[in-house]
Tab-separated table of C-alpha atoms in Angstrom:
chain	number	residue	atom	x	y	z
A	183	MET	CA	98.652	105.186	111.184
A	184	LYS	CA	97.153	106.420	114.428
A	185	ASP	CA	93.530	105.322	114.891
A	186	LYS	CA	93.606	103.002	111.853
A	187	CYS	CA	91.890	99.654	112.420
A	188	VAL	CA	93.874	96.612	111.297
A	189	LEU	CA	92.890	92.941	111.444
A	190	VAL	CA	95.659	90.370	111.988
A	191	THR	CA	95.197	86.611	111.670
A	192	GLY	CA	97.293	84.256	113.772
A	193	ALA	CA	97.719	87.208	116.090
A	194	THR	CA	98.855	85.682	119.376
A	195	ARG	CA	102.144	83.984	118.528
A	196	GLY	CA	105.440	84.746	116.831
A	197	ILE	CA	105.228	87.102	113.888
A	198	GLY	CA	101.513	87.754	114.364
A	199	TRP	CA	102.054	88.802	117.970
A	200	ALA	CA	104.954	91.091	117.027
A	201	ILE	CA	102.851	92.726	114.304
A	202	SER	CA	99.933	93.244	116.668
A	203	GLN	CA	102.132	94.749	119.363
A	204	ARG	CA	103.952	97.088	116.993
A	205	LEU	CA	100.747	98.354	115.402
A	206	ALA	CA	99.181	98.945	118.804
A	207	ASP	CA	102.287	100.882	119.860
A	208	GLN	CA	101.751	103.096	116.799
A	209	GLY	CA	98.214	103.927	117.913
A	210	CYS	CA	96.354	101.449	115.692
A	211	HIS	CA	93.255	99.608	116.797
A	212	VAL	CA	94.257	95.976	116.340
A	213	VAL	CA	91.663	93.238	115.857
A	214	GLY	CA	93.240	89.820	116.290
A	215	LEU	CA	92.050	86.365	115.254
A	216	ALA	CA	93.565	83.285	116.862
A	217	ARG	CA	92.594	79.799	117.927
A	218	HIS	CA	93.891	80.153	121.466
A	219	VAL	CA	92.985	83.334	123.343
A	220	ASN	CA	92.917	82.354	127.020
A	221	ASP	CA	95.259	84.164	129.427
A	222	ILE	CA	96.601	86.429	126.679
A	223	ASP	CA	97.027	90.134	127.359
A	224	PHE	CA	96.377	91.164	123.772
A	225	PRO	CA	97.040	94.790	122.759
A	226	GLY	CA	93.656	95.229	121.094
A	227	TYR	CA	90.465	93.291	120.439
A	228	LEU	CA	90.993	89.537	120.325
A	229	TYR	CA	88.541	87.014	118.887
A	230	ALA	CA	88.751	83.249	119.250
A	231	CYS	CA	88.390	81.562	115.888
A	232	ASP	CA	89.373	78.207	114.444
A	233	LEU	CA	90.345	79.519	111.025
A	234	SER	CA	90.494	75.975	109.645
A	235	ASN	CA	86.694	75.962	109.994
A	236	ALA	CA	85.295	78.085	107.149
A	237	GLY	CA	81.825	78.340	108.692
A	238	GLU	CA	83.083	79.490	112.082
A	239	THR	CA	85.436	81.913	110.364
A	240	GLU	CA	82.588	83.464	108.381
A	241	GLU	CA	80.512	83.984	111.522
A	242	VAL	CA	83.367	85.669	113.406
A	243	LEU	CA	84.148	87.863	110.402
A	244	ARG	CA	80.501	88.934	110.265
A	245	VAL	CA	80.671	90.070	113.898
A	246	ILE	CA	83.886	91.980	113.294
A	247	ARG	CA	82.571	93.586	110.098
A	248	GLU	CA	79.566	94.924	111.996
A	249	LYS	CA	81.688	96.379	114.819
A	250	TYR	CA	84.885	97.723	113.254
A	251	PRO	CA	85.764	99.765	110.164
A	252	ILE	CA	88.703	97.631	109.049
A	253	ASP	CA	91.309	99.745	107.213
A	254	GLY	CA	93.883	97.008	106.720
A	255	VAL	CA	94.171	93.222	106.726
A	256	VAL	CA	97.297	91.244	107.583
A	257	ASN	CA	96.973	87.608	106.480
A	258	ASN	CA	99.531	85.954	108.698
A	259	VAL	CA	98.137	82.584	109.764
A	260	GLY	CA	99.786	79.501	108.318
A	261	GLY	CA	101.005	75.998	109.032
A	262	ILE	CA	104.009	73.925	107.992
A	263	ARG	CA	103.977	70.188	107.313
A	264	ALA	CA	107.466	68.822	106.645
A	265	GLU	CA	106.988	65.978	104.157
A	266	PRO	CA	109.369	64.876	101.386
A	267	LEU	CA	107.912	64.158	97.978
A	268	GLY	CA	106.675	60.598	97.987
A	269	GLU	CA	105.376	61.004	101.526
A	270	VAL	CA	103.110	64.025	101.065
A	271	GLU	CA	99.731	63.188	102.541
A	272	LEU	CA	96.933	64.669	100.437
A	273	GLU	CA	95.128	65.618	103.624
A	274	SER	CA	98.172	67.675	104.631
A	275	LEU	CA	98.302	69.318	101.225
A	276	TYR	CA	94.637	70.268	101.429
A	277	SER	CA	94.781	71.508	105.025
A	278	VAL	CA	97.880	73.670	104.559
A	279	TYR	CA	96.531	75.171	101.333
A	280	ASP	CA	93.170	75.756	102.999
A	281	LEU	CA	94.628	77.477	106.060
A	282	ILE	CA	96.910	79.746	104.051
A	283	VAL	CA	95.028	80.476	100.833
A	284	ARG	CA	91.340	79.957	101.587
A	285	VAL	CA	91.598	81.887	104.852
A	286	ALA	CA	93.381	84.813	103.174
A	287	VAL	CA	90.732	84.972	100.462
A	288	GLN	CA	87.850	84.618	102.914
A	289	VAL	CA	89.166	87.195	105.373
A	290	THR	CA	90.096	89.745	102.716
A	291	GLN	CA	86.787	89.387	100.906
A	292	ALA	CA	84.952	90.107	104.143
A	293	PHE	CA	86.352	93.654	104.262
A	294	VAL	CA	87.290	94.595	100.719
A	295	GLY	CA	83.798	95.913	99.973
A	296	SER	CA	83.993	98.575	102.675
A	297	MET	CA	87.539	99.450	101.603
A	298	LYS	CA	86.295	99.985	98.058
A	299	ALA	CA	83.494	102.207	99.315
A	300	ARG	CA	85.995	104.357	101.255
A	301	ARG	CA	88.472	104.142	98.353
A	302	GLU	CA	91.367	103.253	100.594
A	303	GLY	CA	92.777	100.204	102.313
A	304	ARG	CA	95.806	97.990	102.822
A	305	ILE	CA	96.235	94.249	102.339
A	306	ILE	CA	99.418	92.559	103.551
A	307	ASN	CA	100.049	88.844	103.016
A	308	ILE	CA	102.794	87.113	104.989
A	309	CYS	CA	104.505	84.735	102.567
A	310	GLY	CA	108.026	83.368	103.051
A	311	THR	CA	111.200	82.340	101.295
A	312	ALA	CA	109.838	78.782	101.153
A	313	ALA	CA	107.755	80.030	98.231
A	314	HIS	CA	110.983	79.995	96.195
A	315	GLY	CA	111.335	76.299	96.940
A	316	SER	CA	112.152	74.495	100.159
A	317	ALA	CA	113.091	70.842	100.622
A	318	ASN	CA	110.408	68.688	102.224
A	319	GLN	CA	107.829	71.492	102.175
A	320	THR	CA	105.751	70.876	99.056
A	321	SER	CA	102.448	71.865	100.699
A	322	PHE	CA	103.753	74.983	102.405
A	323	ALA	CA	105.735	76.217	99.408
A	324	ALA	CA	102.803	75.675	97.043
A	325	ALA	CA	100.392	77.524	99.333
A	326	LYS	CA	102.745	80.465	99.851
A	327	ASN	CA	103.293	80.726	96.088
A	328	ALA	CA	99.543	80.859	95.646
A	329	LEU	CA	99.400	83.664	98.215
A	330	ILE	CA	101.978	85.616	96.214
A	331	ALA	CA	99.769	85.203	93.144
A	332	CYS	CA	96.807	86.488	95.146
A	333	THR	CA	98.867	89.484	96.269
A	334	LYS	CA	99.683	90.533	92.714
A	335	THR	CA	96.207	89.798	91.384
A	336	TRP	CA	94.561	91.855	94.112
A	337	ALA	CA	96.995	94.712	93.473
A	338	LEU	CA	95.784	94.910	89.875
A	339	GLU	CA	92.105	94.566	90.761
A	340	LEU	CA	92.079	97.064	93.594
A	341	ALA	CA	94.420	99.793	92.387
A	342	GLU	CA	91.564	101.884	90.970
A	343	TYR	CA	90.060	102.050	94.469
A	344	GLY	CA	93.248	103.272	96.111
A	345	ILE	CA	93.742	99.931	97.873
A	346	THR	CA	97.244	98.448	97.934
A	347	SER	CA	98.122	94.764	98.131
A	348	ASN	CA	101.622	93.680	99.090
A	349	ALA	CA	103.399	90.755	100.709
A	350	VAL	CA	106.159	90.412	103.259
A	351	SER	CA	108.376	87.381	102.791
A	352	PRO	CA	110.264	86.406	105.956
A	353	GLY	CA	113.315	84.195	105.887
A	354	ALA	CA	114.699	82.374	108.931
A	355	VAL	CA	112.941	84.102	111.823
A	356	GLU	CA	113.417	83.055	115.423
A	357	THR	CA	109.918	82.070	116.437
A	358	HIS	CA	108.673	79.250	118.655
A	359	THR	CA	107.916	77.181	115.552
A	360	PHE	CA	111.403	77.784	114.152
A	361	ARG	CA	112.999	76.666	117.411
A	362	GLU	CA	110.898	73.494	117.491
A	363	HIS	CA	112.626	72.401	114.284
A	364	ASN	CA	115.977	74.179	114.795
A	365	PRO	CA	117.141	73.945	118.419
A	366	VAL	CA	119.924	76.236	119.625
A	367	GLY	CA	123.320	74.775	118.720
A	368	SER	CA	121.867	72.109	116.410
A	369	GLU	CA	122.997	71.227	112.905
A	370	ALA	CA	119.618	72.403	111.681
A	371	GLU	CA	120.235	75.841	113.177
A	372	ALA	CA	123.703	75.950	111.595
A	373	ARG	CA	122.229	75.127	108.178
A	374	ALA	CA	119.627	77.851	108.574
A	375	LEU	CA	122.252	80.423	109.527
A	376	SER	CA	124.508	79.409	106.632
A	377	SER	CA	121.728	80.350	104.213
A	378	VAL	CA	121.573	83.924	105.545
A	379	PRO	CA	124.231	86.324	104.222
A	380	LEU	CA	123.831	88.540	107.302
A	381	ARG	CA	124.640	85.440	109.385
A	382	ARG	CA	121.935	85.975	111.965
A	383	LEU	CA	118.366	84.956	112.453
A	384	GLY	CA	115.627	87.464	111.895
A	385	GLN	CA	113.368	88.481	114.753
A	386	PRO	CA	109.580	88.775	114.606
A	387	SER	CA	110.052	92.507	115.198
A	388	ASP	CA	111.959	92.746	111.881
A	389	VAL	CA	108.916	91.427	110.029
A	390	ALA	CA	106.566	93.640	112.041
A	391	ALA	CA	108.532	96.728	111.026
A	392	ALA	CA	108.128	95.867	107.347
A	393	VAL	CA	104.401	95.298	107.794
A	394	GLN	CA	104.038	98.614	109.590
A	395	PHE	CA	105.726	100.413	106.710
A	396	LEU	CA	103.531	98.822	104.050
A	397	LEU	CA	100.435	99.743	106.053
A	398	SER	CA	101.544	103.355	106.408
A	399	ASP	CA	100.838	106.373	104.233
A	400	ASP	CA	104.516	106.367	103.256
A	401	ALA	CA	103.838	103.200	101.225
A	402	SER	CA	100.802	104.556	99.375
A	403	PHE	CA	102.519	104.233	95.955
A	404	ILE	CA	103.699	100.674	96.549
A	405	THR	CA	101.476	97.777	95.461
A	406	GLY	CA	101.895	94.283	94.085
A	407	GLN	CA	105.323	93.927	95.671
A	408	ILE	CA	106.967	91.140	97.668
A	409	LEU	CA	109.264	92.568	100.344
A	410	GLY	CA	111.892	90.086	101.489
A	411	VAL	CA	112.817	90.277	105.173
A	412	ASP	CA	115.369	87.512	105.046
A	413	GLY	CA	118.875	88.813	105.708
A	414	GLY	CA	119.726	88.518	102.016
A	415	SER	CA	118.746	84.874	101.552
A	416	SER	CA	116.631	85.515	98.463
A	417	VAL	CA	119.375	87.623	96.858
A	418	ALA	CA	121.875	84.834	97.428
A	419	GLY	CA	119.461	82.353	95.840
A	420	ARG	CA	119.297	80.204	98.963
């Protein structure tokens, strides 16, 4: 993986930060996209971008496309809106779907042409166990399911060019966002832990390790797959 150039969205927090750091440690050139970039010692090239703005996103992607030969794309950015059915705001549904699905399509399309020309490339989509169904998360679950469909569709379309498309599906991972909704010692944390057969929370580094593998040459015969990094939650049907 040394000297490969990988773009990561949502690169400055949680899972995105862990992915960026791990790839940089492996000798990759990491290009990060994030809304907030001030006072961040990023291990690569960091670009400020409000990904919820399609026009701004396109302009930033154009700059990156002209400067870097992107070998891999990690679509990590996302947003959760906890709303039970009956209280789902359509604006929330649209914004979550837009940030997760539209951004992944827009970002990947910006670089897939050059990948095809080189006849190699890696696409990794960060999904999540919520895609299997999660109470009060209609918008998020629907968007992540759509991203899984994109993953498999792209795998079929791009196989002839030597480009792989896979997804990593994290379970309960101890990020800042997780802790906002599941404080240490809370009932919410206990419920989350009870759903994990390994009885511990995942760490962002666990997800980063899976992403690194799928980006590597060792995963060159793997495409269209959804790799669960969830402590066994998906096996247990939780």
